Amino acid sequence: MSLNARRSRQLLEAAAPLLLQGEQIEFTSLAGVGSVSVRKQALTAAVVGVLSAGTVMATVTPRPMYIVLTDQRVLFFDGNQGGRPGKLLLNLPRPYVSAGGSRKAFLGLQFVTRLAVEGQEQALKVTFPVQHRGTGRGLWRG
């Protein structure tokens, strides 16, 4: 399942002024970008649990971002918690980005891939949620 028509249109409108002459959009999706350490997850859960006397449970998740893959670049826009696409956060030249380590995660409900950026030591973890996991597989083909 890809983005709904309204979100897709909004994302294309946000990306259009940034496109270079002749640049073509190949793919769009929404994903969590980055990773959250187990320590931070445990600390957040403990603090919220103590403050709420155990009545509230909290989780920490990677930042949601809209991804626009063009024939020349990979653009990341603020996901605004799944709302309207926000400002451009990251712009990577496509020849310097490669995908690897793609796999299913969390009982097969998510699809995770790691983007290696030339010149960077650590790969960027991209997690496609259940409603976009199928698009995660197609995003990095070819």
PDB file of C-alpha atoms in Angstrom, residues 34-45 59-62 125:
ATOM      1  CA  GLY A  34      17.032   6.583  12.276  1.00  0.00           C
ATOM      2  CA  SER A  35      17.126   4.327  15.273  1.00  0.00           C
ATOM      3  CA  VAL A  36      16.279   4.599  18.920  1.00  0.00           C
ATOM      4  CA  SER A  37      18.573   2.882  21.418  1.00  0.00           C
ATOM      5  CA  VAL A  38      17.218   0.262  23.783  1.00  0.00           C
ATOM      6  CA  ARG A  39      18.534   2.376  26.648  1.00  0.00           C
ATOM      7  CA  LYS A  40      16.464   5.401  25.561  1.00  0.00           C
ATOM      8  CA  GLN A  41      13.359   3.221  25.120  1.00  0.00           C
ATOM      9  CA  ALA A  42      13.767   1.699  28.574  1.00  0.00           C
ATOM     10  CA  LEU A  43      14.458   5.056  30.220  1.00  0.00           C
ATOM     11  CA  THR A  44      11.384   6.653  28.613  1.00  0.00           C
ATOM     12  CA  ALA A  45       9.151   3.750  29.619  1.00  0.00           C
ATOM     13  CA  THR A  59       7.264   4.243  23.411  1.00  0.00           C
ATOM     14  CA  VAL A  60       9.952   6.049  21.457  1.00  0.00           C
ATOM     15  CA  THR A  61      10.067   5.539  17.693  1.00  0.00           C
ATOM     16  CA  PRO A  62      12.293   6.706  14.835  1.00  0.00           C
ATOM     17  CA  LYS A 125      18.226   2.824   9.226  1.00  0.00           C
TER      18      LYS A 125
END
